[in-house]
XYZ file of C-alpha atoms in Angstrom:
641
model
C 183.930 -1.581 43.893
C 180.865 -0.570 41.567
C 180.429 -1.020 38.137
C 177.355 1.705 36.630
C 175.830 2.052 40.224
C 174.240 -1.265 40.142
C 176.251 -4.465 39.060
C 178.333 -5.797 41.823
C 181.559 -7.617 42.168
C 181.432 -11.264 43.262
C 183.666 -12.344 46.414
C 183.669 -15.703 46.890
C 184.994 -14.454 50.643
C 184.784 -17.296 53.174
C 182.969 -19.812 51.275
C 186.004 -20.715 49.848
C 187.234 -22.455 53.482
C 183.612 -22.962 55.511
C 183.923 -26.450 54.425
C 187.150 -26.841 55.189
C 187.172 -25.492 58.953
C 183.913 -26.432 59.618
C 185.173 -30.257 58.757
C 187.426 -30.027 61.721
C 185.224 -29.170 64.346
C 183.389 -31.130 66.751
C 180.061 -29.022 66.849
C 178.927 -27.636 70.202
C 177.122 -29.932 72.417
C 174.901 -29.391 75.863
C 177.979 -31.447 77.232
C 181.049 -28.865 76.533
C 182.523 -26.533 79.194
C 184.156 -23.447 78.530
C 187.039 -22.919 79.616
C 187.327 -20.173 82.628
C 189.995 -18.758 80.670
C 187.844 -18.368 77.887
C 184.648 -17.309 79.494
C 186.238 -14.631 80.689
C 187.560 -13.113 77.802
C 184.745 -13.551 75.981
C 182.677 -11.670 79.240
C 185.254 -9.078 79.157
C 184.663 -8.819 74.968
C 180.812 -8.582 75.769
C 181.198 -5.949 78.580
C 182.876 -3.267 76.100
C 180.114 -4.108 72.956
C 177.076 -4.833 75.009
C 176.430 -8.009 73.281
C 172.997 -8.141 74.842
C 172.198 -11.992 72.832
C 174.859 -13.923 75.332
C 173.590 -14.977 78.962
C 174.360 -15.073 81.991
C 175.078 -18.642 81.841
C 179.402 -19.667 82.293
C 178.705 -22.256 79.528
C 180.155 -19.894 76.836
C 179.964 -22.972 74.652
C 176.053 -22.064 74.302
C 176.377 -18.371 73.486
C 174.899 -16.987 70.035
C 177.883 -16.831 67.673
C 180.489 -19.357 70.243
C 181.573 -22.324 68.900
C 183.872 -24.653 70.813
C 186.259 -27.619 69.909
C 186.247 -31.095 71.873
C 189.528 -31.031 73.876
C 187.838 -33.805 76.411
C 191.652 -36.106 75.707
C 193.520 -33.546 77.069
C 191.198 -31.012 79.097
C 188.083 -31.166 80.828
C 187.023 -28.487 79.199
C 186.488 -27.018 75.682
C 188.152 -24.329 73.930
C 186.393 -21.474 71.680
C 188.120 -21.757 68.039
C 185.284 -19.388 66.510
C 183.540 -16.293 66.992
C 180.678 -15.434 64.558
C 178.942 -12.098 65.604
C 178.075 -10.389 62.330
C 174.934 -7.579 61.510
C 174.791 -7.885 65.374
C 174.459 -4.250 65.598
C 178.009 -4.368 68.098
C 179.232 -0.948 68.917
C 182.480 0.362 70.553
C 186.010 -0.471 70.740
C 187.213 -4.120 70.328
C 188.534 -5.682 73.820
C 192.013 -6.798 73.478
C 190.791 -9.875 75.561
C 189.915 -11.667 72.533
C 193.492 -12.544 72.089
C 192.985 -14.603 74.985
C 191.242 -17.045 73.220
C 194.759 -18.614 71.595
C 192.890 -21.610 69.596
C 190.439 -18.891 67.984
C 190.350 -19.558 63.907
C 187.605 -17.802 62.787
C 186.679 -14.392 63.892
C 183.969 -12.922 62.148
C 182.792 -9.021 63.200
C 181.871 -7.823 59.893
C 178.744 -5.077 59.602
C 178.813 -3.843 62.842
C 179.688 -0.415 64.150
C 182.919 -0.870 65.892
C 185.222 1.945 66.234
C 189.358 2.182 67.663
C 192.430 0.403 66.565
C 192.760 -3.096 66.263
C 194.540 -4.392 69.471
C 198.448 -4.891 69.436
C 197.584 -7.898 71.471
C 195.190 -9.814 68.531
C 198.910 -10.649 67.438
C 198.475 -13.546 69.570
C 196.194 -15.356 67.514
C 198.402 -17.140 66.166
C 196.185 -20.415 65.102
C 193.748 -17.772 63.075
C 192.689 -18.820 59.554
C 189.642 -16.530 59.034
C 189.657 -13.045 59.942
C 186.361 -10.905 58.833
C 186.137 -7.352 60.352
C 184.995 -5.498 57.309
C 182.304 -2.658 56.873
C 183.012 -1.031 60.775
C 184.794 2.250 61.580
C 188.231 0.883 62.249
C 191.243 2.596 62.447
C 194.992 3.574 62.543
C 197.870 1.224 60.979
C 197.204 -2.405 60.931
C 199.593 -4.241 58.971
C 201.798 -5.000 62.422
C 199.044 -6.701 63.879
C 197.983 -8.705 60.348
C 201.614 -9.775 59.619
C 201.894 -12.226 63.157
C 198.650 -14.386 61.173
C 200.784 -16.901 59.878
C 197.558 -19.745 59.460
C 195.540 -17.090 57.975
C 193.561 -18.371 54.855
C 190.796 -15.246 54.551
C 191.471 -12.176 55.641
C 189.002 -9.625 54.676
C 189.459 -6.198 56.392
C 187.588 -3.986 53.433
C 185.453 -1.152 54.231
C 186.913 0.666 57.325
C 189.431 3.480 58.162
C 192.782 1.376 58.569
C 195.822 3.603 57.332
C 199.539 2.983 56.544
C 201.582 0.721 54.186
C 201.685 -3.124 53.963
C 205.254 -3.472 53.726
C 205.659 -6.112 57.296
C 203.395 -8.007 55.336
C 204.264 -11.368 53.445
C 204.843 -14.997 54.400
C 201.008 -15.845 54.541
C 201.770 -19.995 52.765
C 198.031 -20.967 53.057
C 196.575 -17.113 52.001
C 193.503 -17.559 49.475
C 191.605 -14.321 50.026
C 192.773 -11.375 51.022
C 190.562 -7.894 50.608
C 191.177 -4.460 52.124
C 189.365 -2.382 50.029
C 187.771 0.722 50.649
C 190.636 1.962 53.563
C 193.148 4.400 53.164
C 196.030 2.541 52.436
C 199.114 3.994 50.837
C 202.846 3.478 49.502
C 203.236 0.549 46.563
C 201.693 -3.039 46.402
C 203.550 -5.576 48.286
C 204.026 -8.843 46.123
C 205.089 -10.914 49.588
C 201.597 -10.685 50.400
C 200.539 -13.612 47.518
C 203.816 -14.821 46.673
C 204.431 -17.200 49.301
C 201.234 -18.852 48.431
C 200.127 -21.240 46.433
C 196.258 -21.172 46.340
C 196.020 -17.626 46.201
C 192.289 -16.748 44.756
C 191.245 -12.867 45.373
C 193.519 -10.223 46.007
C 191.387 -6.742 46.903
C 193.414 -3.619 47.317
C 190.654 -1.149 45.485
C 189.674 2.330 46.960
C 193.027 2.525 48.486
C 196.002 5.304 47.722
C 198.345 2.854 46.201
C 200.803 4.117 44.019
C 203.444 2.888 41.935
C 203.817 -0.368 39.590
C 201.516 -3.634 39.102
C 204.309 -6.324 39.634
C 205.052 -9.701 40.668
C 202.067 -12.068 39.505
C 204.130 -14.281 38.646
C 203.616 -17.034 40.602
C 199.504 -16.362 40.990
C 199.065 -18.022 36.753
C 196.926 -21.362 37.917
C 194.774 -20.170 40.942
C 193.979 -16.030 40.874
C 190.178 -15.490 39.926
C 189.564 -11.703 41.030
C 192.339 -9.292 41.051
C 190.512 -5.658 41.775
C 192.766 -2.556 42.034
C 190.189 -0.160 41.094
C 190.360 3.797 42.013
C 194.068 4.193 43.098
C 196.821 5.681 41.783
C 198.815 3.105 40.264
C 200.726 3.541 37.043
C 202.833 2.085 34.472
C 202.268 -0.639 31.365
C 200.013 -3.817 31.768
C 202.426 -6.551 33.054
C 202.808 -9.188 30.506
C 202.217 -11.302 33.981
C 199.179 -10.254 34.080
C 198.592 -12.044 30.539
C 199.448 -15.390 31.883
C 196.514 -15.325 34.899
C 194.779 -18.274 32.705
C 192.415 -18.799 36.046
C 191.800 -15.343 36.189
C 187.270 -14.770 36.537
C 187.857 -10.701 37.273
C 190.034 -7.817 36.523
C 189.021 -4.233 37.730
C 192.032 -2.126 37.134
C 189.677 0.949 36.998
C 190.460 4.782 37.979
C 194.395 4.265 37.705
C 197.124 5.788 35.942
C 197.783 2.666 33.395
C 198.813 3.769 30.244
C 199.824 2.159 27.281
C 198.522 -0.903 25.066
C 195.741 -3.818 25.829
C 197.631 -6.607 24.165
C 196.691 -9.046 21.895
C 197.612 -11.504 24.781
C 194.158 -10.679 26.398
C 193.539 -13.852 24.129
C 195.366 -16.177 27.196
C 192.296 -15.215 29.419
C 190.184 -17.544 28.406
C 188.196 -17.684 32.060
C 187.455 -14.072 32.154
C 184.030 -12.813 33.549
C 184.486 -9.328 34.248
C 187.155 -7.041 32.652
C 186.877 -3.292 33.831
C 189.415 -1.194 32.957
C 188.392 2.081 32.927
C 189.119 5.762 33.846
C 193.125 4.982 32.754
C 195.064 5.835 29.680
C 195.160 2.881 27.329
C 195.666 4.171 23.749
C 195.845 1.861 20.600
C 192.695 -0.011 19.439
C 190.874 -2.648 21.586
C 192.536 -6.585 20.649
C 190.447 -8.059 18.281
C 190.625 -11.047 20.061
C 187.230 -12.036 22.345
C 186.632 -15.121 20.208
C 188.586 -16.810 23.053
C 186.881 -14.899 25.895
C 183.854 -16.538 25.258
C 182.489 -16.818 29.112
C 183.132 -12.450 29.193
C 180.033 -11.535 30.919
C 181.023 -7.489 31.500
C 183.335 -5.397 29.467
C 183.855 -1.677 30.785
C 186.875 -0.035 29.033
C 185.592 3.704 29.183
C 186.834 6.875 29.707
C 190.530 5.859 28.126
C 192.077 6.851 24.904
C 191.111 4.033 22.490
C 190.877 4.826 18.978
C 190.105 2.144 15.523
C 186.743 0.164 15.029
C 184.451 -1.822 17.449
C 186.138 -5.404 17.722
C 184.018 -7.220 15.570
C 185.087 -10.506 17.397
C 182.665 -8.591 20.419
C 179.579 -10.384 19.128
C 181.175 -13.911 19.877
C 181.050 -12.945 23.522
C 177.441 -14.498 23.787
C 176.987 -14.218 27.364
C 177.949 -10.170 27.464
C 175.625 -8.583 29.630
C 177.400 -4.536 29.770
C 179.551 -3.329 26.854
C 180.977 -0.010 28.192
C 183.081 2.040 25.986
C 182.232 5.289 25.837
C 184.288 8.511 26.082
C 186.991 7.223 24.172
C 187.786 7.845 20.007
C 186.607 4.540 18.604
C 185.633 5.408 14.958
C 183.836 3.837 11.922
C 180.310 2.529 11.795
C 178.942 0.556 14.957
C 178.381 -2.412 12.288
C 178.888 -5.550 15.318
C 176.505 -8.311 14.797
C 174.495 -7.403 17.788
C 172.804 -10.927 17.134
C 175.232 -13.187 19.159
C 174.628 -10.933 21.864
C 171.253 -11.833 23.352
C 171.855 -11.127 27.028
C 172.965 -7.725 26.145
C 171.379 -5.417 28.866
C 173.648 -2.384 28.574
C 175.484 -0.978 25.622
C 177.427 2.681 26.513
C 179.488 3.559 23.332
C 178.734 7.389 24.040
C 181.623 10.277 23.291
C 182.902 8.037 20.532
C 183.412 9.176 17.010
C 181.073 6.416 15.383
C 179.632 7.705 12.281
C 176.770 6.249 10.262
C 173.016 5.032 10.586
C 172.064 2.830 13.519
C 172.588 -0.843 13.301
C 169.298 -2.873 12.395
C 170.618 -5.703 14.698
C 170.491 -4.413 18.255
C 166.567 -4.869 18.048
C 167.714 -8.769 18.684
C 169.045 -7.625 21.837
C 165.928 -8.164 23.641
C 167.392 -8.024 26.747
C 168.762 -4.977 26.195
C 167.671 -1.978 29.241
C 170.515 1.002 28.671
C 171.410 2.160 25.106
C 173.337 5.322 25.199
C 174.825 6.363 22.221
C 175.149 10.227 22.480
C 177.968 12.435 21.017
C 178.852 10.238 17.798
C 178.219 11.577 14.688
C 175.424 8.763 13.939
C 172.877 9.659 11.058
C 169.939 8.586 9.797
C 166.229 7.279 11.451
C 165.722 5.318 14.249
C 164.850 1.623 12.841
C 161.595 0.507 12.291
C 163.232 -2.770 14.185
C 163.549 -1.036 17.955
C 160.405 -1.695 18.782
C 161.115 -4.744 19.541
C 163.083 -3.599 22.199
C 160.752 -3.977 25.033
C 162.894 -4.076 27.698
C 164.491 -0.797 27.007
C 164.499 1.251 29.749
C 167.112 4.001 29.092
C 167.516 5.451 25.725
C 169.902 8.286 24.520
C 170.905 9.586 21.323
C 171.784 12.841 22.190
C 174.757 15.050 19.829
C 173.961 13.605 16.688
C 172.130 14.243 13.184
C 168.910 11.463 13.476
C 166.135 12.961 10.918
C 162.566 12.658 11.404
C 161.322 12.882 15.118
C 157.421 11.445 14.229
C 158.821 8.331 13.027
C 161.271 8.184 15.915
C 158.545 8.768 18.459
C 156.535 6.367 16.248
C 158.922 3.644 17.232
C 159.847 4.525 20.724
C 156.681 4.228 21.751
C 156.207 1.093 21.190
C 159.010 0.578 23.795
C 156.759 -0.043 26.602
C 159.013 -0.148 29.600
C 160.847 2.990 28.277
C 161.735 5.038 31.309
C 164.373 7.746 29.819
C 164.431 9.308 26.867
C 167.343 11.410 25.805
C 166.858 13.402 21.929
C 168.921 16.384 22.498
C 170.471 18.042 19.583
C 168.753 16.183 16.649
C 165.682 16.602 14.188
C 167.187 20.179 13.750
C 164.405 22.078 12.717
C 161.817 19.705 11.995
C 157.922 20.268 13.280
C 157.515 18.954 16.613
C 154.861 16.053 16.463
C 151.013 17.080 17.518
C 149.840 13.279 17.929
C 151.786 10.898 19.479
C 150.339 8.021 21.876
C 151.764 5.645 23.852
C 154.635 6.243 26.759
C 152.915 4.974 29.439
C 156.194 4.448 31.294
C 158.278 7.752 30.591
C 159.628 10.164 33.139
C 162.178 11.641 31.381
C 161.844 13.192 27.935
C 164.706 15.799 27.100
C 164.172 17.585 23.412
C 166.004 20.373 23.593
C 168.308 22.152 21.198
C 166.915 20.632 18.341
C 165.512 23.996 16.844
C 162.155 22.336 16.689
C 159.134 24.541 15.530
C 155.529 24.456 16.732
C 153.392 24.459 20.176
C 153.767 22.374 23.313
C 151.845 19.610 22.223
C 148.951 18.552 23.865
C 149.755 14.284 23.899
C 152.555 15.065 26.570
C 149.206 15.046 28.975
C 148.776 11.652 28.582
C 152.698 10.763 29.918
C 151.357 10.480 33.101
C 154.516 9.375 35.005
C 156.820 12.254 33.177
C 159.029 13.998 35.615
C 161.126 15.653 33.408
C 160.521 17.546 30.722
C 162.922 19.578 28.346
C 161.819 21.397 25.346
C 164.762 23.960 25.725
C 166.190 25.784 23.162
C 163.827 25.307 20.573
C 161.632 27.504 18.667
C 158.356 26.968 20.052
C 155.971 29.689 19.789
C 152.700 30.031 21.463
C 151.504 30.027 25.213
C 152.627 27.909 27.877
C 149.232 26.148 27.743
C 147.595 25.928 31.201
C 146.873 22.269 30.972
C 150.817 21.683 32.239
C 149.354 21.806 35.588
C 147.468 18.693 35.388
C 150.901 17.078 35.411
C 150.777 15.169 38.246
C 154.330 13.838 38.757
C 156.219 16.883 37.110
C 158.754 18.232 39.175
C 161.358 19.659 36.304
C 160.306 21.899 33.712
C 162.646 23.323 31.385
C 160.776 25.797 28.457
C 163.776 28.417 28.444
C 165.033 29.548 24.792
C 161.836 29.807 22.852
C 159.716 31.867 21.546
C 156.533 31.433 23.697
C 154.213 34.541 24.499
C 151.388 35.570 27.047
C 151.223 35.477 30.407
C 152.465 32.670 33.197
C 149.527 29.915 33.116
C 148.230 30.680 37.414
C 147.507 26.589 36.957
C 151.420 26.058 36.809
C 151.047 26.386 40.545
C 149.063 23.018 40.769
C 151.801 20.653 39.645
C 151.065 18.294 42.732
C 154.947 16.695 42.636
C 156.049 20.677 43.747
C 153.703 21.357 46.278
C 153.312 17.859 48.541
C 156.772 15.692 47.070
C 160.603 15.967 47.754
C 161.879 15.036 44.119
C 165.146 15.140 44.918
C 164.639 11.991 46.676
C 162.724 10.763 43.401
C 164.315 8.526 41.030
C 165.467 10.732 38.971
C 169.445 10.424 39.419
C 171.831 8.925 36.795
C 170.917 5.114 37.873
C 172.457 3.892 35.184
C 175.779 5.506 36.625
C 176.137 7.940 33.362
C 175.558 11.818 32.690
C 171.643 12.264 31.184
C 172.823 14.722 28.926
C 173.836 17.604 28.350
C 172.205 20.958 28.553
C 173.215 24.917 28.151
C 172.941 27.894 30.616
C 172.373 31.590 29.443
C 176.214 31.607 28.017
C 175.333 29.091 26.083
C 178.070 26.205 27.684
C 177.529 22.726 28.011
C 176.302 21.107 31.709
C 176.134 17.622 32.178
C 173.209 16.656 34.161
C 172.595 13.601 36.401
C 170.265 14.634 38.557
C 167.424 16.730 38.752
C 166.528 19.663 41.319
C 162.843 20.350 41.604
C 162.937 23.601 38.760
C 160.497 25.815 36.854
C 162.750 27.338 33.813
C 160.910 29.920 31.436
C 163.940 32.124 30.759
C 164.716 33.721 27.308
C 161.088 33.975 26.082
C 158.473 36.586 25.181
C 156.326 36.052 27.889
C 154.678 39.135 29.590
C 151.920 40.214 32.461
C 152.857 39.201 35.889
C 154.291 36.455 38.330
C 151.197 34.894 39.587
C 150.687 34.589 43.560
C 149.696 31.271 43.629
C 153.607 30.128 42.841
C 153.995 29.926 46.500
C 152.222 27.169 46.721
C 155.079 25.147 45.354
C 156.817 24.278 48.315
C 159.591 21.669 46.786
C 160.610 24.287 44.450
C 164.471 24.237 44.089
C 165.027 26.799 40.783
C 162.582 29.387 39.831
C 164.013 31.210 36.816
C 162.015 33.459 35.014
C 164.513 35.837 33.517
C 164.574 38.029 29.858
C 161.191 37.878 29.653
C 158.715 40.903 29.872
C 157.274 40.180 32.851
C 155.562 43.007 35.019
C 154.525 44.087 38.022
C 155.523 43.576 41.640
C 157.425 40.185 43.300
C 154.640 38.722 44.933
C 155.437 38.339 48.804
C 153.808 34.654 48.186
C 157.859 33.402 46.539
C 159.110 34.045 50.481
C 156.786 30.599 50.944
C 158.876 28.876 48.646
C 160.974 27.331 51.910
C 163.271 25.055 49.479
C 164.120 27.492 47.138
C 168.098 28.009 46.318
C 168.103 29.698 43.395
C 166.022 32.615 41.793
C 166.525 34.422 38.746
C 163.820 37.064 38.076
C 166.310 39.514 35.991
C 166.291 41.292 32.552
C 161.842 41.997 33.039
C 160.019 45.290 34.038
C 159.460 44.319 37.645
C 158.745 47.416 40.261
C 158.104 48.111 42.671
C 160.356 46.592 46.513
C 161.597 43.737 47.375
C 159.840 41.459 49.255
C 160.744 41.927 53.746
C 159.653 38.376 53.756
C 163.046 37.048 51.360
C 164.589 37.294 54.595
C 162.437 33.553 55.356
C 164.303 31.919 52.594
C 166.435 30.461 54.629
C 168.021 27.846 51.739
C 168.436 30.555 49.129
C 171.614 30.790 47.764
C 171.529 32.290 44.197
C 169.781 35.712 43.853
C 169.179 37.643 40.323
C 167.578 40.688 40.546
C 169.089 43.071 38.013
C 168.150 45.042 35.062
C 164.092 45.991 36.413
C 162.955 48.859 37.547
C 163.021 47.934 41.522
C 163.068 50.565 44.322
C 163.203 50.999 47.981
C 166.209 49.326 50.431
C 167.264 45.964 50.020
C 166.217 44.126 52.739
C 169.222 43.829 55.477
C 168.634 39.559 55.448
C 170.049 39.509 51.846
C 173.370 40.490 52.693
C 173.904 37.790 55.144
């Protein structure tokens, strides 16, 4: 599973045993012998996957991947107990000869590209301990095949195609890992799987369709350390088993159907690392309790129905690198003593209901790269104090009622890895700033609907990495000043809902990022694995972005003469919209050269004239807004198709 986009989950996998199998072999030598019996099962295994690393030589004992066991007391010849073949780049169907290797333990095929069922006949295998086929293309039910693997220790079968329910399963007495993730597994969680065990250490079953309770942990208290069941559909209350997991390292319960309270037994957890828990419907307040879950490295409870304060007990968790609790309906002031958190690197506590001014103590989260605290009802300035947030990378503030954008800037600039920086919907109707320095880093700078009053100013030239910018829904006045082409690396421009005047600057057709980049492929996507912000179309409703399409907006201004020719140089142009304006004239012919165009809105102006033959060469368009001009002649017979 992911957590944000880019913190991933530990498995300790096959680690856990290496030691362990590896103690009981005798390690291949130049004097073993395959077996015949062997050879040619492993020949046969080759033929079907082309496993162009093994010779022609019948000592299989020498292959890439073979290792063999020293039967010399009862056989002249040695037997192949494992099979290591993984990122080998293997592609086909697995042979069913491999189950005539009976003293195979370890069979490792994981990141290949291998395709089919899994043999009927690998139920042979019956001295197997370590079975490792994830991340291939496999298919069709499994669980027949799996339940005959009475040795097994490690079986990790995560990331492939395998389908149907795990109900033959159980009896597995020396089962420590077991992961099949990421498959399309379905009915209810089988507790046979772990219960016969007694070292059982990582159960797996996320990205399945398992549905139904979380029950019978009872018997995994001393030795679980990951339980994930992440993005299924399982339902019900929190098991007070699941309480009593004392050894328990990680808990992803995320994207379920769990309802009901986090207990104050959290406390018993003492060992936890991770605890992710959201996209459910937990209600009640978060436990007040993480002065005992002192080694809690992640918290991600978002997107649930929590409601009271911020745990104040949060800021003993000194080794907390994410705190993730947005979209819930936490309340009060975000008051946490943000000083016993110094590895803080992200803090999400957006869609809240937090009220109040921003806490002093975050800038001692120097760590700190994400702070997104949009849609609260925060008020006040941004501290003096955040500039000593130089890591910040991501910063959003976005739906609230800050005062006094120069200051804020002021500060924020100082911020010198500052990548993102989300404003929307504060400052209302303050005087945009005309000197600001610094933001050597940004690409991202969204300022709209904050009502803001004066002219595009002239320091945004200096952002020389700025991608994105949004001064939307504003009341700027004044022209779009030509200088806006000199933005190298701009690729979305969004100046719709102002008041600007005169004519379309002819140098907006030199923005370099639209005429030689792709920026769709650019960074700009939610990395941080959260909506930017939010933004309006023409009815005035709320879109979450996350990503950005290459796009010129000018819409809902005062701007008048004509659409300039040169526009066509802008070959990555996604959105042209340049609608309820007063703009004249003909559609230049040049827009047909706009090959990655999808959407154009050119309505509500006092266009003539035809439209363009050559529209029929926009071959991605798919939005088309032509209405209310003064257009003649046929509509070209390409349009309708």
């Amino acid at each position: 599973m992911a957590v944000l986009g880019f913190i991933p989950m530990t498995y300790f996998k096959l680690i856990l045993f290496a030691c362990f199998v590896c103690s009981s072999l005798v390690l291949t030598t130049q004097d073993q012998l395959c077996d015949p019996n062997d050879l040619w099962a492993l020949k046969e295994f080759a033929r079907n996957l082309a496993v162009t690393s093994w010779s022609n030589d019948s000592n299989c004992c020498q292959w890439d991947g073979v290792v063999c066991d020293d039967h010399s007391k009862i056989s002249v010849t040695s037997r192949v107990i494992m099979l290591k073949l993984p990122k080998k780049g293997l592609k086909g169907m697995v042979s069913r000869s491999l189950a005539r290797l009976p003293y195979l333990k370890w069979l490792d095929l994981s990141f290949n590209h291998l395709e089919g069922i899994l043999p009927v006949e690998f139920s042979n295998l019956k001295q197997l301990e370590v079975l490792d086929l994830s991340h291939n293309s496999l298919s069709g039910p499994v669980a027949g095949v799996l339940s005959s693997f009475k040795m097994i220790q490690s079986l990790n079968v995560s990331s492939n195609s395998f389908t149907g329910d795990l109900s033959e399963l159980g009896d597995f007495p020396n089962l420590a890992v077991f992961n099949i993730s990421n498959n399309s597994f379905t009915g209810s969680l089988n507790s046979k799987i772990w219960r016969a065990s007694n070292g059982i250490q990582i159960l797996d079953f996320s990205m399945n369709h398992f549905g139904g309770k979380l029950e019978g942990l009872e018997n995994c208290s001393s030795s679980l350390k990951e339980l994930h069941l992440d993005s299924n559909s399982l339902a019900g209350v929190l098991p007070d088993a699941l309480y009593s997991l004392s050894s328990l390292l990680q808990l992803t319960l995320s994207e379920n159907h769990f309802y009901g309270l986090l207990k104050d037994n959290l406390s018993k957890l003492t060992s936890l690392q991770f605890l992710i828990i959201s996209g459910n419907q937990l209600s009640g307040r978060i436990p007040n309790v993480f002065g005992n879950l002192t080694n809690l490295e992640i918290l991600i409870a978002s997107s649930n129905s929590f409601a009271g304060q911020l745990p104040s007990s949060l800021a003993l968790c000194s080794k907390l690198h994410v705190l993730d609790l947005r979209n819930n309906s936490l309340t009060g002031q975000i008051d946490l003593n943000f000083t016993g958190l110094p590895s803080l690197s992200t803090l999400e506590l957006a869609s809240n209901h937090f009220s109040g001014p921003l806490p002093n103590s975050l800038s001692d989260c120097r760590e700190l790269k994400v702070l997104s605290l949009a849609t609260n009802n925060l008020t006040g300035q941004i501290p003096e104090s955040f500039t000593k947030l130089t890591s910040l990378f991501f910063f959003s503030l976005s739906n609230n009622s800050l005062v006094d954008l120069p200051r804020a800037l002021g500060v924020l600039q100082q911020c010198k890895n500052l990548t993102i920086v989300i404003l929307t919907k504060n400052f209302i109707d303050e005087k945009i700033p005309e000197n600001v320095s610094g933001f050597e880093s940004l690409m991202v700078l969204a300022l709209g609907n904050c009502g803001l009053k004066g002219h595009i100013p002239l320091w945004l030239l200096s952002c020389k990495k700025l991608q994105v910018l949004d001064l939307s829904w504003n009341n700027l006045d004044g022209s779009i000043p030509p200088w806006i082409g000199q933005m190298e690396n701009l690729c979305y421009l969004e100046l719709s809902n102002n008041s600007l005047t005169g004519e379309i600057p002819r140098s907006l057709a030199d923005l370099k990022s639209l005429i030689n980049t792709n920026c769709r492929s650019s960074i700009l996507t939610a990395s941080v694995g959260i909506p930017l912000y939010e933004k309006r179309d023409q009815s005035a409703n709320a879109i979450l972005l996350s990503s950005f399409p290459c796009s010129i907006y000018l819409s809902d201004n005062i701007l008048n003469g004509t659409i300039p020719p040169e526009i066509g140089r802008l070959k990555q142009l996604n959105v042209l919209d340049l609608s309820r304006n007063s703009i004249s004239g003909t559609i230049p012919s040049s827009i047909s050269e706009l090959v990655n165009l999808e959407v154009l809105d050119l309505s509500y102006n006092h266009l003539t004239g035809s439209i363009p033959s050559s529209f029929s060469e926009l071959a991605n368009l798919e939005t088309l807004y032509l209405s209310f001009n003064y257009l003649s002649g046929p509509i070209p017979t390409s349009l309708y198709s």
